[in-house]
C-alpha cells in the first residue's frame, strides 16, 4: 500500500475529508503534533495517488477545501504489508446487536456463533458508517417482516469483502448472489466465507448487474452515489413484487438527487439511518 503525507498548521475539518469518500478508495488519518497537524491518506494502489493529486489540482469543485489546497507536491511513502497487518489487528469487533458480532480471524475470544471477517482497508470491515448502517437495517428488515413475508433470495451489488452477503446468510438463511467487478474483492469474499464453515454457500461472482437475469426479494447496494443514480432503475427491474432495496454509500449533501430519483421510480422510504453525514436507507416499490 501507499500513502501521502501532508502537514498543516490548521486542523482540517471533517467535511473536507468527506468530499473525497465517494470517488476515492482511500483512508484518511489526522494527527495533532507539536507544530500543527500531520495528515496521512492511504491508498491500495500507486496509480490512485496520481489520480488523487491530479483531481485536487484541477477540480473546480474544491475551492475552499483545505485538504485539496495542500496536495501539490506531497511526500509519497510505501505502506509495508506487515505494517498494514499490524494496523488492522487493532480493529475491534463490530457488535450489530446482542445476537450478532463480527470478529477478525485472530480474535481469540470469538465464539462459533459469531461472523468472522478478515479486515481489509479496501473491501470492508464493518467499521465504516455505511456498512454498520446496512447491518442494522438488515436486522430491521428481518424484525419487521410479516408472517407472510420471506427473504428467500438476495443480490449484493459491490459485495467487497462479502460482509453483507455473509451477514444476510446468517440472518435470513437465503439464497444469495454477491457480485463485484473487482477480482480481488471476489477472492476476498470467498476467503471470508470459508472462515465461517458452519454457513452454506454464497454464489460470489465477478459480474456486472447487467448480466444478472434473476429477480430477488432483497437487493443490497452499498456503493457510490454515481452508480446508484445510474443503476437504480435496473435494480428496480430485478426486484420481486413487494420486495426491498437497501441502498447506502452516499452523503447527506447528495440526498436531494437520490430523493428525486426515488420519486421518479415510485419508491417509498421504509427506514433510514444517518451516521456522520452518511445515508443508508431501505426502500420499497409503492
Coordinates of C-alpha atoms in Angstrom, one line a residue:
X1 CA 0.0 0.0 0.0
X2 CA 1.0 3.6 -0.4
X3 CA 0.2 6.9 1.4
X4 CA 0.5 10.6 1.0
X5 CA 1.9 12.5 4.0
X6 CA 0.9 16.2 4.4
X7 CA 1.5 18.8 7.1
X8 CA -0.7 21.8 8.0
X9 CA -0.8 24.4 10.7
X10 CA -4.6 24.2 10.9
X11 CA -6.8 21.2 11.7
X12 CA -8.6 20.0 8.5
X13 CA -12.4 19.9 9.1
X14 CA -14.1 16.6 8.6
X15 CA -16.2 17.9 5.7
X16 CA -13.1 18.4 3.7
X17 CA -12.3 14.7 4.1
X18 CA -15.8 13.6 3.4
X19 CA -15.8 15.2 0.0
X20 CA -13.4 12.5 -1.3
X21 CA -15.0 9.4 0.1
X22 CA -17.5 8.9 -2.8
X23 CA -14.8 8.9 -5.5
X24 CA -11.6 7.5 -4.0
X25 CA -10.8 4.2 -2.3
X26 CA -8.7 5.6 0.5
X27 CA -8.4 6.1 4.2
X28 CA -7.7 9.4 5.9
X29 CA -6.0 9.9 9.3
X30 CA -5.1 13.2 11.0
X31 CA -2.7 13.5 14.0
X32 CA -2.0 16.6 16.1
X33 CA 1.7 17.3 16.5
X34 CA 3.8 20.0 18.2
X35 CA 3.7 22.4 15.3
X36 CA 0.4 21.6 13.7
X37 CA -1.2 18.5 12.1
X38 CA 0.1 15.6 10.1
X39 CA -2.3 14.0 7.6
X40 CA -1.9 10.6 6.0
X41 CA -4.0 9.4 3.1
X42 CA -3.7 5.6 2.5
X43 CA -4.2 4.1 -1.0
X44 CA -4.1 0.4 -2.0
X45 CA -2.6 1.3 -5.5
X46 CA 0.1 3.7 -6.5
X47 CA -1.8 4.9 -9.6
X48 CA -4.7 6.0 -7.3
X49 CA -2.3 8.6 -5.7
X50 CA -1.6 10.2 -9.1
X51 CA -5.3 10.3 -9.9
X52 CA -6.0 11.9 -6.5
X53 CA -3.3 14.5 -6.9
X54 CA -4.4 15.4 -10.4
X55 CA -8.0 15.7 -9.1
X56 CA -7.1 18.0 -6.3
X57 CA -5.0 20.3 -8.5
X58 CA -7.5 20.6 -11.3
X59 CA -11.1 20.3 -9.9
X60 CA -13.1 23.5 -9.8
X61 CA -15.4 21.9 -7.0
X62 CA -12.6 22.1 -4.4
X63 CA -12.5 25.8 -3.8
X64 CA -12.0 26.4 -0.1
X65 CA -11.2 22.7 0.6
X66 CA -8.2 22.9 2.9
X67 CA -7.1 19.3 2.2
X68 CA -7.1 19.8 -1.5
X69 CA -5.1 23.0 -1.2
X70 CA -2.2 21.1 0.4
X71 CA -2.0 18.5 -2.3
X72 CA 0.5 19.8 -4.8
X73 CA 3.8 18.0 -4.3
X74 CA 3.1 15.7 -1.4
X75 CA 5.5 13.2 0.2
X76 CA 4.6 9.7 -1.1
X77 CA 5.6 6.7 1.0
X78 CA 5.2 3.0 0.9
X79 CA 3.0 1.4 3.5
X80 CA 4.5 -2.0 4.0
X81 CA 2.1 -5.0 4.1
X82 CA 3.3 -6.0 7.6
X83 CA 2.6 -2.5 8.8
X84 CA -0.9 -2.8 7.4
X85 CA -1.3 -6.2 9.1
X86 CA -0.3 -4.7 12.4
X87 CA -2.7 -1.8 11.9
X88 CA -5.8 -3.8 11.1
X89 CA -5.2 -6.2 14.0
X90 CA -6.2 -3.4 16.4
X91 CA -9.6 -3.1 14.8
X92 CA -12.2 -4.0 17.5
X93 CA -15.1 -6.4 16.9
X94 CA -18.3 -5.0 15.4
X95 CA -21.4 -5.6 17.5
X96 CA -24.6 -5.2 15.5
X97 CA -26.8 -6.2 18.4
X98 CA -26.6 -8.6 21.3
X99 CA -27.3 -11.5 18.9
X100 CA -24.6 -10.7 16.3
X101 CA -21.0 -9.8 16.4
X102 CA -18.4 -9.6 13.6
X103 CA -14.9 -10.5 14.6
X104 CA -11.5 -11.0 13.0
X105 CA -9.9 -14.4 12.5
X106 CA -7.2 -13.7 15.2
X107 CA -9.8 -12.8 17.9
X108 CA -9.1 -15.4 20.5
X109 CA -12.4 -14.7 22.3
X110 CA -14.7 -15.4 19.3
X111 CA -17.4 -18.0 19.5
X112 CA -18.9 -20.3 16.9
X113 CA -22.0 -18.1 16.5
X114 CA -20.0 -15.0 15.5
X115 CA -19.3 -14.0 11.9
X116 CA -15.6 -14.0 11.0
X117 CA -14.3 -11.4 8.5
X118 CA -10.7 -10.8 7.7
X119 CA -10.4 -6.9 7.9
X120 CA -9.4 -5.2 4.6
X121 CA -8.9 -1.5 4.1
X122 CA -10.1 -1.8 0.5
X123 CA -13.1 -4.2 0.8
X124 CA -14.9 -3.5 4.1
X125 CA -14.5 -4.4 7.8
X126 CA -17.9 -3.4 9.2
X127 CA -16.5 -0.3 10.9
X128 CA -17.4 2.3 8.3
X129 CA -20.7 4.1 8.9
X130 CA -22.3 2.8 5.6
X131 CA -21.5 -0.9 6.4
X132 CA -22.6 -0.7 10.0
X133 CA -25.8 1.1 9.0
X134 CA -26.5 -1.7 6.4
X135 CA -26.1 -4.3 9.1
X136 CA -28.6 -2.5 11.3
X137 CA -31.1 -2.1 8.5
X138 CA -30.9 -5.7 7.6
X139 CA -31.9 -6.6 11.1
X140 CA -34.7 -4.1 11.0
X141 CA -36.0 -5.7 7.8
X142 CA -35.9 -9.1 9.5
X143 CA -37.7 -7.8 12.6
X144 CA -40.4 -6.1 10.5
X145 CA -41.3 -9.0 8.2
X146 CA -44.9 -10.1 8.5
X147 CA -45.7 -13.8 8.8
X148 CA -46.4 -13.9 5.1
X149 CA -43.2 -12.2 4.0
X150 CA -39.9 -14.0 3.4
X151 CA -36.4 -13.1 2.2
X152 CA -35.6 -16.1 0.1
X153 CA -33.3 -14.5 -2.4
X154 CA -30.7 -11.7 -2.1
X155 CA -28.5 -9.8 -4.5
X156 CA -25.5 -8.0 -3.0
X157 CA -24.1 -5.5 -5.5
X158 CA -20.5 -4.4 -5.0
X159 CA -20.1 -7.2 -2.4
X160 CA -16.5 -6.2 -1.5
X161 CA -15.4 -8.3 1.5
X162 CA -18.7 -10.2 1.3
X163 CA -19.6 -9.0 4.8
X164 CA -23.2 -8.1 3.9
X165 CA -23.8 -11.3 2.0
X166 CA -22.4 -13.4 4.8
X167 CA -24.5 -11.4 7.4
X168 CA -27.6 -12.0 5.2
X169 CA -26.9 -15.7 5.1
X170 CA -26.7 -15.7 8.9
X171 CA -29.9 -13.7 9.4
X172 CA -32.2 -14.8 6.5
X173 CA -30.7 -18.2 5.5
X174 CA -31.4 -17.2 1.9
X175 CA -30.0 -18.0 -1.5
X176 CA -27.5 -15.2 -2.0
X177 CA -25.6 -13.9 -5.0
X178 CA -22.8 -11.4 -4.4
X179 CA -21.3 -9.6 -7.4
X180 CA -18.4 -7.3 -7.9
X181 CA -16.3 -6.1 -10.8
X182 CA -13.0 -6.4 -8.8
X183 CA -11.4 -9.9 -8.9
X184 CA -9.6 -9.2 -5.6
X185 CA -12.9 -8.3 -3.9
X186 CA -14.5 -11.6 -5.0
X187 CA -11.4 -13.5 -3.9
X188 CA -11.5 -11.8 -0.5
X189 CA -15.3 -12.5 -0.2
X190 CA -14.8 -16.2 -0.9
X191 CA -12.0 -16.4 1.6
X192 CA -14.2 -14.8 4.2
X193 CA -17.0 -17.2 3.6
X194 CA -14.5 -20.1 4.2
X195 CA -13.7 -18.5 7.6
X196 CA -17.4 -19.3 8.5
X197 CA -17.5 -23.1 7.8
X198 CA -20.9 -23.6 9.5
X199 CA -22.6 -21.4 6.9
X200 CA -23.8 -22.8 3.5
X201 CA -22.5 -21.5 0.2
X202 CA -22.8 -18.0 -1.3
X203 CA -22.6 -17.5 -5.1
X204 CA -19.9 -14.8 -5.3
X205 CA -19.4 -13.8 -9.0
X206 CA -17.1 -11.5 -10.9
X207 CA -20.0 -9.9 -12.8
X208 CA -21.9 -6.7 -13.5
X209 CA -25.5 -6.0 -12.7
X210 CA -26.4 -6.2 -16.4
X211 CA -25.6 -9.9 -16.5
X212 CA -28.0 -10.8 -13.7
X213 CA -31.3 -12.1 -15.1
X214 CA -33.0 -13.2 -11.8
X215 CA -35.3 -11.3 -9.5
X216 CA -34.9 -11.0 -5.8
X217 CA -36.7 -10.4 -2.5
X218 CA -33.9 -8.1 -1.4
X219 CA -31.2 -6.2 -3.2
X220 CA -28.3 -4.5 -1.4
X221 CA -26.2 -1.8 -2.9
X222 CA -23.6 -0.2 -0.6
X223 CA -21.8 1.6 -3.4
X224 CA -21.1 5.1 -4.8
X225 CA -23.8 7.6 -5.4
X226 CA -22.9 7.8 -9.1
X227 CA -23.5 4.0 -9.5
X228 CA -26.8 4.2 -7.6
X229 CA -28.1 7.1 -9.7
X230 CA -27.2 5.3 -13.0
X231 CA -28.5 1.9 -12.0
X232 CA -31.4 2.2 -9.6
X233 CA -33.9 1.5 -12.4
X234 CA -32.0 -1.7 -13.3
X235 CA -32.2 -2.7 -9.6
X236 CA -35.9 -2.0 -9.6
X237 CA -36.4 -4.3 -12.5
X238 CA -34.7 -7.1 -10.6
X239 CA -36.9 -6.9 -7.5
X240 CA -39.8 -9.2 -6.9
X241 CA -43.2 -7.6 -6.1
X242 CA -43.3 -6.2 -2.6
X243 CA -39.6 -6.6 -2.1
X244 CA -36.8 -4.5 -0.5
X245 CA -33.9 -2.4 -1.8
X246 CA -31.2 -1.4 0.6
X247 CA -29.1 1.5 -0.7
X248 CA -26.1 3.1 1.0
X249 CA -22.8 4.8 0.3
X250 CA -23.8 8.4 -0.2
X251 CA -23.5 11.6 1.8
X252 CA -26.4 13.7 3.1
X253 CA -25.5 16.5 0.7
X254 CA -26.5 14.3 -2.2
X255 CA -29.8 13.1 -0.7
X256 CA -31.9 15.6 -2.9
X257 CA -30.6 13.9 -6.1
X258 CA -31.5 10.5 -4.6
X259 CA -34.9 11.6 -3.5
X260 CA -35.7 12.9 -6.9
X261 CA -34.9 9.6 -8.5
X262 CA -36.8 7.6 -5.8
X263 CA -39.9 9.6 -6.6
X264 CA -39.4 9.1 -10.4
X265 CA -39.0 5.3 -9.8
X266 CA -42.0 5.2 -7.5
X267 CA -40.1 4.1 -4.4
X268 CA -41.1 4.9 -0.8
X269 CA -38.6 5.1 2.1
X270 CA -39.2 2.5 4.8
X271 CA -36.2 3.1 7.1
X272 CA -33.3 5.5 7.0
X273 CA -30.1 5.8 9.1
X274 CA -27.9 8.9 9.1
X275 CA -24.4 8.5 10.6
X276 CA -21.7 11.2 10.4
X277 CA -23.3 12.6 7.1
X278 CA -23.5 9.1 5.6
X279 CA -27.0 7.9 4.5
X280 CA -28.4 4.4 4.3
X281 CA -32.0 3.5 3.6
X282 CA -34.4 0.7 2.9
X283 CA -36.9 1.5 0.1
X284 CA -39.8 -0.4 -1.4
X285 CA -41.9 0.0 -4.6
X286 CA -45.1 1.9 -4.0

